[in-house]
mmCIF file of C-alpha atoms and ligand atoms in Angstrom:
data_model
loop_
_atom_site.group_PDB
_atom_site.id
_atom_site.type_symbol
_atom_site.label_atom_id
_atom_site.label_comp_id
_atom_site.label_asym_id
_atom_site.label_seq_id
_atom_site.Cartn_x
_atom_site.Cartn_y
_atom_site.Cartn_z
ATOM 1 C CA MET A 1 92.773 99.159 95.012
ATOM 2 C CA ASN A 2 93.632 96.038 97.016
ATOM 3 C CA LYS A 3 97.284 95.345 97.645
ATOM 4 C CA VAL A 4 98.845 92.579 95.575
ATOM 5 C CA LEU A 5 99.157 89.210 97.366
ATOM 6 C CA ILE A 6 102.662 87.748 97.699
ATOM 7 C CA SER A 7 103.347 84.004 97.612
ATOM 8 C CA PRO A 8 107.063 83.252 98.209
ATOM 9 C CA SER A 9 108.151 80.066 96.413
ATOM 10 C CA LEU A 10 109.615 77.409 98.724
ATOM 11 C CA LEU A 11 111.740 75.994 95.874
ATOM 12 C CA SER A 12 114.316 78.759 96.423
ATOM 13 C CA ALA A 13 114.495 78.336 100.225
ATOM 14 C CA ASP A 14 117.698 77.277 101.974
ATOM 15 C CA PHE A 15 116.817 73.704 102.962
ATOM 16 C CA GLY A 16 119.831 73.569 105.289
ATOM 17 C CA CYS A 17 118.182 76.331 107.331
ATOM 18 C CA LEU A 18 114.552 75.680 106.494
ATOM 19 C CA LYS A 19 113.291 76.566 109.959
ATOM 20 C CA ASP A 20 114.993 79.985 109.829
ATOM 21 C CA ASP A 21 113.548 80.712 106.384
ATOM 22 C CA MET A 22 110.046 79.658 107.511
ATOM 23 C CA ASP A 23 110.361 81.827 110.651
ATOM 24 C CA LYS A 24 111.144 84.798 108.393
ATOM 25 C CA ILE A 25 108.184 84.037 106.132
ATOM 26 C CA ASN A 26 105.945 83.809 109.214
ATOM 27 C CA ARG A 27 107.147 87.202 110.457
ATOM 28 C CA SER A 28 106.861 88.836 107.005
ATOM 29 C CA GLU A 29 103.926 90.372 105.152
ATOM 30 C CA ALA A 30 103.796 87.338 102.809
ATOM 31 C CA ASP A 31 100.206 86.255 102.224
ATOM 32 C CA TRP A 32 100.773 82.616 101.258
ATOM 33 C CA LEU A 33 103.600 80.082 100.785
ATOM 34 C CA HIS A 34 103.908 78.713 97.233
ATOM 35 C CA ILE A 35 104.870 75.023 97.034
ATOM 36 C CA ASP A 36 106.064 73.449 93.755
ATOM 37 C CA ILE A 37 105.632 69.698 93.418
ATOM 38 C CA MET A 38 107.351 68.161 90.354
ATOM 39 C CA ASP A 39 107.455 64.645 88.949
ATOM 40 C CA GLY A 40 110.311 64.555 86.402
ATOM 41 C CA VAL A 41 107.694 63.593 83.771
ATOM 42 C CA PHE A 42 105.499 66.619 83.107
ATOM 43 C CA VAL A 43 108.480 68.857 83.890
ATOM 44 C CA PRO A 44 112.198 67.991 83.581
ATOM 45 C CA ASN A 45 112.921 68.225 87.319
ATOM 46 C CA ILE A 46 111.902 66.695 90.662
ATOM 47 C CA SER A 47 111.403 68.850 93.750
ATOM 48 C CA PHE A 48 110.029 67.623 97.080
ATOM 49 C CA GLY A 49 107.449 65.086 98.180
ATOM 50 C CA PHE A 50 104.920 64.802 100.983
ATOM 51 C CA PRO A 51 107.219 63.662 103.849
ATOM 52 C CA VAL A 52 109.227 66.888 103.476
ATOM 53 C CA LEU A 53 106.115 68.991 102.975
ATOM 54 C CA GLU A 54 104.507 67.676 106.167
ATOM 55 C CA TYR A 55 107.436 69.230 108.017
ATOM 56 C CA VAL A 56 107.124 72.491 106.036
ATOM 57 C CA ALA A 57 103.388 72.619 106.778
ATOM 58 C CA LYS A 58 104.130 72.368 110.508
ATOM 59 C CA LEU A 59 106.680 75.204 110.368
ATOM 60 C CA CYS A 60 104.765 77.592 108.112
ATOM 61 C CA LYS A 61 101.840 79.606 109.473
ATOM 62 C CA LYS A 62 100.827 81.066 106.088
ATOM 63 C CA PRO A 63 98.154 79.450 103.877
ATOM 64 C CA LEU A 64 99.681 76.933 101.452
ATOM 65 C CA ASP A 65 99.380 77.608 97.712
ATOM 66 C CA VAL A 66 100.303 74.262 96.156
ATOM 67 C CA HIS A 67 101.368 74.065 92.484
ATOM 68 C CA LEU A 68 101.402 70.533 91.082
ATOM 69 C CA MET A 69 103.612 70.086 88.017
ATOM 70 C CA ILE A 70 102.768 66.396 87.741
ATOM 71 C CA VAL A 71 100.756 64.140 85.466
ATOM 72 C CA GLN A 72 97.439 62.913 86.897
ATOM 73 C CA PRO A 73 97.394 65.423 89.788
ATOM 74 C CA GLU A 74 93.949 64.152 90.841
ATOM 75 C CA LYS A 75 95.692 61.095 92.338
ATOM 76 C CA PHE A 76 97.166 63.310 95.074
ATOM 77 C CA ILE A 77 94.184 65.445 96.120
ATOM 78 C CA LYS A 78 93.918 63.658 99.495
ATOM 79 C CA GLU A 79 97.642 64.151 100.231
ATOM 80 C CA VAL A 80 97.502 67.845 99.300
ATOM 81 C CA LYS A 81 94.438 68.297 101.489
ATOM 82 C CA ALA A 82 96.127 66.439 104.381
ATOM 83 C CA LEU A 83 98.856 69.118 104.404
ATOM 84 C CA GLY A 84 96.135 71.629 105.268
ATOM 85 C CA SER A 85 96.513 73.359 101.880
ATOM 86 C CA MET A 86 94.369 76.357 101.064
ATOM 87 C CA MET A 87 94.788 76.239 97.253
ATOM 88 C CA MET A 88 95.537 73.375 94.855
ATOM 89 C CA ASN A 89 96.747 74.396 91.387
ATOM 90 C CA VAL A 90 96.759 71.818 88.591
ATOM 91 C CA HIS A 91 98.061 72.315 85.059
ATOM 92 C CA TYR A 92 95.547 72.572 82.238
ATOM 93 C CA GLU A 93 98.036 70.587 80.122
ATOM 94 C CA THR A 94 97.866 67.567 82.483
ATOM 95 C CA CYS A 95 94.071 67.342 82.884
ATOM 96 C CA PRO A 96 91.950 66.081 79.974
ATOM 97 C CA HIS A 97 88.990 66.053 82.393
ATOM 98 C CA LEU A 98 89.675 69.430 83.941
ATOM 99 C CA HIS A 99 86.099 70.107 85.037
ATOM 100 C CA ARG A 100 86.034 66.888 87.060
ATOM 101 C CA VAL A 101 89.393 67.603 88.707
ATOM 102 C CA VAL A 102 88.319 71.140 89.666
ATOM 103 C CA GLN A 103 85.139 69.790 91.275
ATOM 104 C CA MET A 104 87.134 67.117 93.146
ATOM 105 C CA ILE A 105 89.477 69.765 94.571
ATOM 106 C CA LYS A 106 86.515 71.862 95.760
ATOM 107 C CA ASP A 107 84.687 68.820 97.154
ATOM 108 C CA ASN A 108 87.789 68.264 99.279
ATOM 109 C CA GLY A 109 87.456 71.714 100.791
ATOM 110 C CA MET A 110 90.266 73.473 98.927
ATOM 111 C CA LYS A 111 90.240 76.369 96.503
ATOM 112 C CA ALA A 112 90.843 75.321 92.893
ATOM 113 C CA GLY A 113 93.461 76.915 90.654
ATOM 114 C CA VAL A 114 94.319 76.075 87.059
ATOM 115 C CA THR A 115 97.807 76.756 85.705
ATOM 116 C CA LEU A 116 98.710 77.571 82.101
ATOM 117 C CA ASN A 117 102.122 77.079 80.508
ATOM 118 C CA PRO A 118 103.573 80.036 78.569
ATOM 119 C CA ALA A 119 102.374 78.666 75.192
ATOM 120 C CA THR A 120 98.825 77.863 76.330
ATOM 121 C CA PRO A 121 96.369 80.681 75.516
ATOM 122 C CA VAL A 122 94.024 81.969 78.228
ATOM 123 C CA SER A 123 91.047 81.373 75.893
ATOM 124 C CA VAL A 124 91.137 77.611 76.688
ATOM 125 C CA LEU A 125 89.601 78.483 80.072
ATOM 126 C CA SER A 126 86.579 80.394 78.743
ATOM 127 C CA ASP A 127 84.106 77.580 79.524
ATOM 128 C CA ILE A 128 85.369 76.912 83.033
ATOM 129 C CA ILE A 129 86.447 80.330 84.280
ATOM 130 C CA THR A 130 83.398 80.818 86.538
ATOM 131 C CA ASP A 131 84.270 77.561 88.382
ATOM 132 C CA LEU A 132 87.812 78.644 89.202
ATOM 133 C CA ASP A 133 89.148 80.387 92.295
ATOM 134 C CA MET A 134 92.420 81.239 90.569
ATOM 135 C CA VAL A 135 94.309 81.063 87.276
ATOM 136 C CA LEU A 136 98.076 80.690 87.598
ATOM 137 C CA LEU A 137 99.948 81.981 84.559
ATOM 138 C CA MET A 138 103.464 80.585 84.133
ATOM 139 C CA SER A 139 105.835 83.343 83.099
ATOM 140 C CA VAL A 140 108.670 80.817 82.610
ATOM 141 C CA ASN A 141 108.617 77.214 81.441
ATOM 142 C CA PRO A 142 107.877 75.281 84.643
ATOM 143 C CA GLY A 143 110.496 73.149 86.341
ATOM 144 C CA PHE A 144 113.166 75.497 87.688
ATOM 145 C CA GLY A 145 113.553 78.632 89.766
ATOM 146 C CA GLY A 146 115.724 81.534 88.677
ATOM 147 C CA GLN A 147 114.628 81.748 85.014
ATOM 148 C CA LYS A 148 114.010 84.891 82.992
ATOM 149 C CA PHE A 149 110.494 86.356 82.856
ATOM 150 C CA ILE A 150 108.709 85.903 79.490
ATOM 151 C CA PRO A 151 107.363 89.390 78.576
ATOM 152 C CA ASN A 152 104.343 88.032 76.627
ATOM 153 C CA THR A 153 102.878 87.145 80.046
ATOM 154 C CA LEU A 154 101.859 90.800 80.458
ATOM 155 C CA SER A 155 99.508 90.590 77.485
ATOM 156 C CA LYS A 156 98.170 87.252 78.801
ATOM 157 C CA VAL A 157 97.344 88.899 82.141
ATOM 158 C CA ARG A 158 95.381 91.632 80.324
ATOM 159 C CA LYS A 159 93.495 89.073 78.182
ATOM 160 C CA LEU A 160 92.721 86.969 81.239
ATOM 161 C CA ARG A 161 91.444 90.028 83.125
ATOM 162 C CA GLU A 162 89.021 90.704 80.233
ATOM 163 C CA LEU A 163 87.888 87.064 80.180
ATOM 164 C CA ILE A 164 87.271 87.107 83.944
ATOM 165 C CA GLU A 165 85.334 90.375 83.820
ATOM 166 C CA GLU A 166 83.202 89.400 80.844
ATOM 167 C CA ALA A 167 82.238 86.114 82.517
ATOM 168 C CA GLY A 168 81.638 87.686 85.945
ATOM 169 C CA SER A 169 84.172 85.266 87.442
ATOM 170 C CA GLU A 170 85.819 85.872 90.829
ATOM 171 C CA ALA A 171 89.040 84.078 89.847
ATOM 172 C CA LEU A 172 92.297 85.643 90.995
ATOM 173 C CA ILE A 173 95.201 86.011 88.574
ATOM 174 C CA GLU A 174 98.520 84.671 89.895
ATOM 175 C CA VAL A 175 101.825 84.826 88.004
ATOM 176 C CA ASP A 176 104.832 82.551 88.606
ATOM 177 C CA GLY A 177 108.383 82.729 87.274
ATOM 178 C CA GLY A 178 111.037 85.434 87.033
ATOM 179 C CA VAL A 179 109.049 87.823 89.210
ATOM 180 C CA ASN A 180 111.108 90.592 90.846
ATOM 181 C CA LEU A 181 110.435 94.223 91.746
ATOM 182 C CA GLU A 182 110.623 95.305 88.099
ATOM 183 C CA THR A 183 108.503 92.568 86.473
ATOM 184 C CA GLY A 184 106.236 92.600 89.536
ATOM 185 C CA ARG A 185 105.417 96.273 88.985
ATOM 186 C CA GLN A 186 104.552 95.551 85.322
ATOM 187 C CA LEU A 187 102.356 92.616 86.352
ATOM 188 C CA VAL A 188 100.458 94.646 88.923
ATOM 189 C CA ASP A 189 99.853 97.348 86.295
ATOM 190 C CA ALA A 190 98.586 94.679 83.870
ATOM 191 C CA GLY A 191 96.088 93.378 86.458
ATOM 192 C CA ALA A 192 97.753 90.536 88.399
ATOM 193 C CA ASP A 193 96.357 89.800 91.899
ATOM 194 C CA VAL A 194 99.032 87.425 93.243
ATOM 195 C CA LEU A 195 102.794 87.310 92.631
ATOM 196 C CA VAL A 196 104.888 84.186 93.209
ATOM 197 C CA ALA A 197 108.575 84.893 93.763
ATOM 198 C CA GLY A 198 111.343 82.420 94.567
ATOM 199 C CA ASN A 199 114.823 83.763 93.942
ATOM 200 C CA ALA A 200 113.831 87.426 94.283
ATOM 201 C CA ILE A 201 112.721 86.758 97.871
ATOM 202 C CA PHE A 202 114.833 83.899 99.240
ATOM 203 C CA LYS A 203 118.120 85.165 97.745
ATOM 204 C CA ALA A 204 117.519 88.769 98.815
ATOM 205 C CA PRO A 205 119.851 90.106 101.554
ATOM 206 C CA ASP A 206 116.743 90.930 103.622
ATOM 207 C CA MET A 207 113.777 88.685 102.768
ATOM 208 C CA ILE A 208 111.338 90.473 105.047
ATOM 209 C CA ASP A 209 112.176 93.854 103.504
ATOM 210 C CA MET A 210 111.919 92.439 99.945
ATOM 211 C CA ILE A 211 108.445 91.053 100.711
ATOM 212 C CA HIS A 212 107.475 94.452 102.140
ATOM 213 C CA LYS A 213 108.643 96.127 98.904
ATOM 214 C CA MET A 214 106.693 93.637 96.773
ATOM 215 C CA LYS A 215 103.541 94.183 98.856
ATOM 216 C CA ASN A 216 103.812 97.882 98.072
ATOM 217 C CA LEU A 217 104.315 97.672 94.308
HETATM 218 C C1 DX5 B 1 108.945 77.086 88.465
HETATM 219 C C2 DX5 B 1 108.133 77.220 89.731
HETATM 220 C C3 DX5 B 1 108.263 78.521 90.410
HETATM 221 C C4 DX5 B 1 109.653 78.911 90.837
HETATM 222 C C5 DX5 B 1 109.745 80.401 90.694
HETATM 223 O O1 DX5 B 1 108.576 75.946 87.806
HETATM 224 O O2 DX5 B 1 106.753 77.016 89.447
HETATM 225 O O3 DX5 B 1 107.353 78.650 91.505
HETATM 226 O O4 DX5 B 1 109.983 78.537 92.141
HETATM 227 O O5 DX5 B 1 111.047 80.802 90.968
HETATM 228 P P1 DX5 B 1 111.602 82.229 90.529
HETATM 229 O O6 DX5 B 1 110.737 83.265 91.173
HETATM 230 O O7 DX5 B 1 113.007 82.213 91.038
HETATM 231 O O8 DX5 B 1 111.516 82.312 89.017
HETATM 232 ZN ZN1 ZN B 2 105.210 77.417 91.022
#
């Protein structure tokens, strides 16, 4: 079996020592860097914008996994691409014309991910699953790091795995929110391919060792 992919979430980094944290990520076994962009409208918080992210993109050597928690994410495809992003994740709940947005992301040379809030069933993706490179399941309500994992996510991962297999889709399953060594193990057993972790990694006494442990779940 392939090892799980690890995408540390920038939101929990120490912005006073951003360069040090990015150096550690670069030296670690992390596969990607997860970047949360918020608008204070779709979610009740605001994170960072493109001027800050341009600096992050210069410091970080890992592929960028960008998670847009904003209304009308299609307005920012060019900016996300300009960062050199590998993956652009948009929320199902913000895209009435999801098929069009997914095609626009791919036409701009990025992989396309669709994110589901905890209350959104995986079945809403049945008619688009073969077009997706990834499905990002929120295991907390989006907007903040450090929240408690919602256990129902495990059953959503299993349902999504079935949906992907039945359709012959190549989409990866990523999970975001409250992921630590314990919930990470449960997610890997349920069939997750990619784990996002903010607090569990950036607040660990030894980030590099924590990432190593997560890689070996
Ligand atoms: C929450 C964000 C997450 C967050 C995860 O809205 O999408 O990526 O940073 O943080 P932890 O792992 O601390 O729950
Ligand atoms: Zn996220």
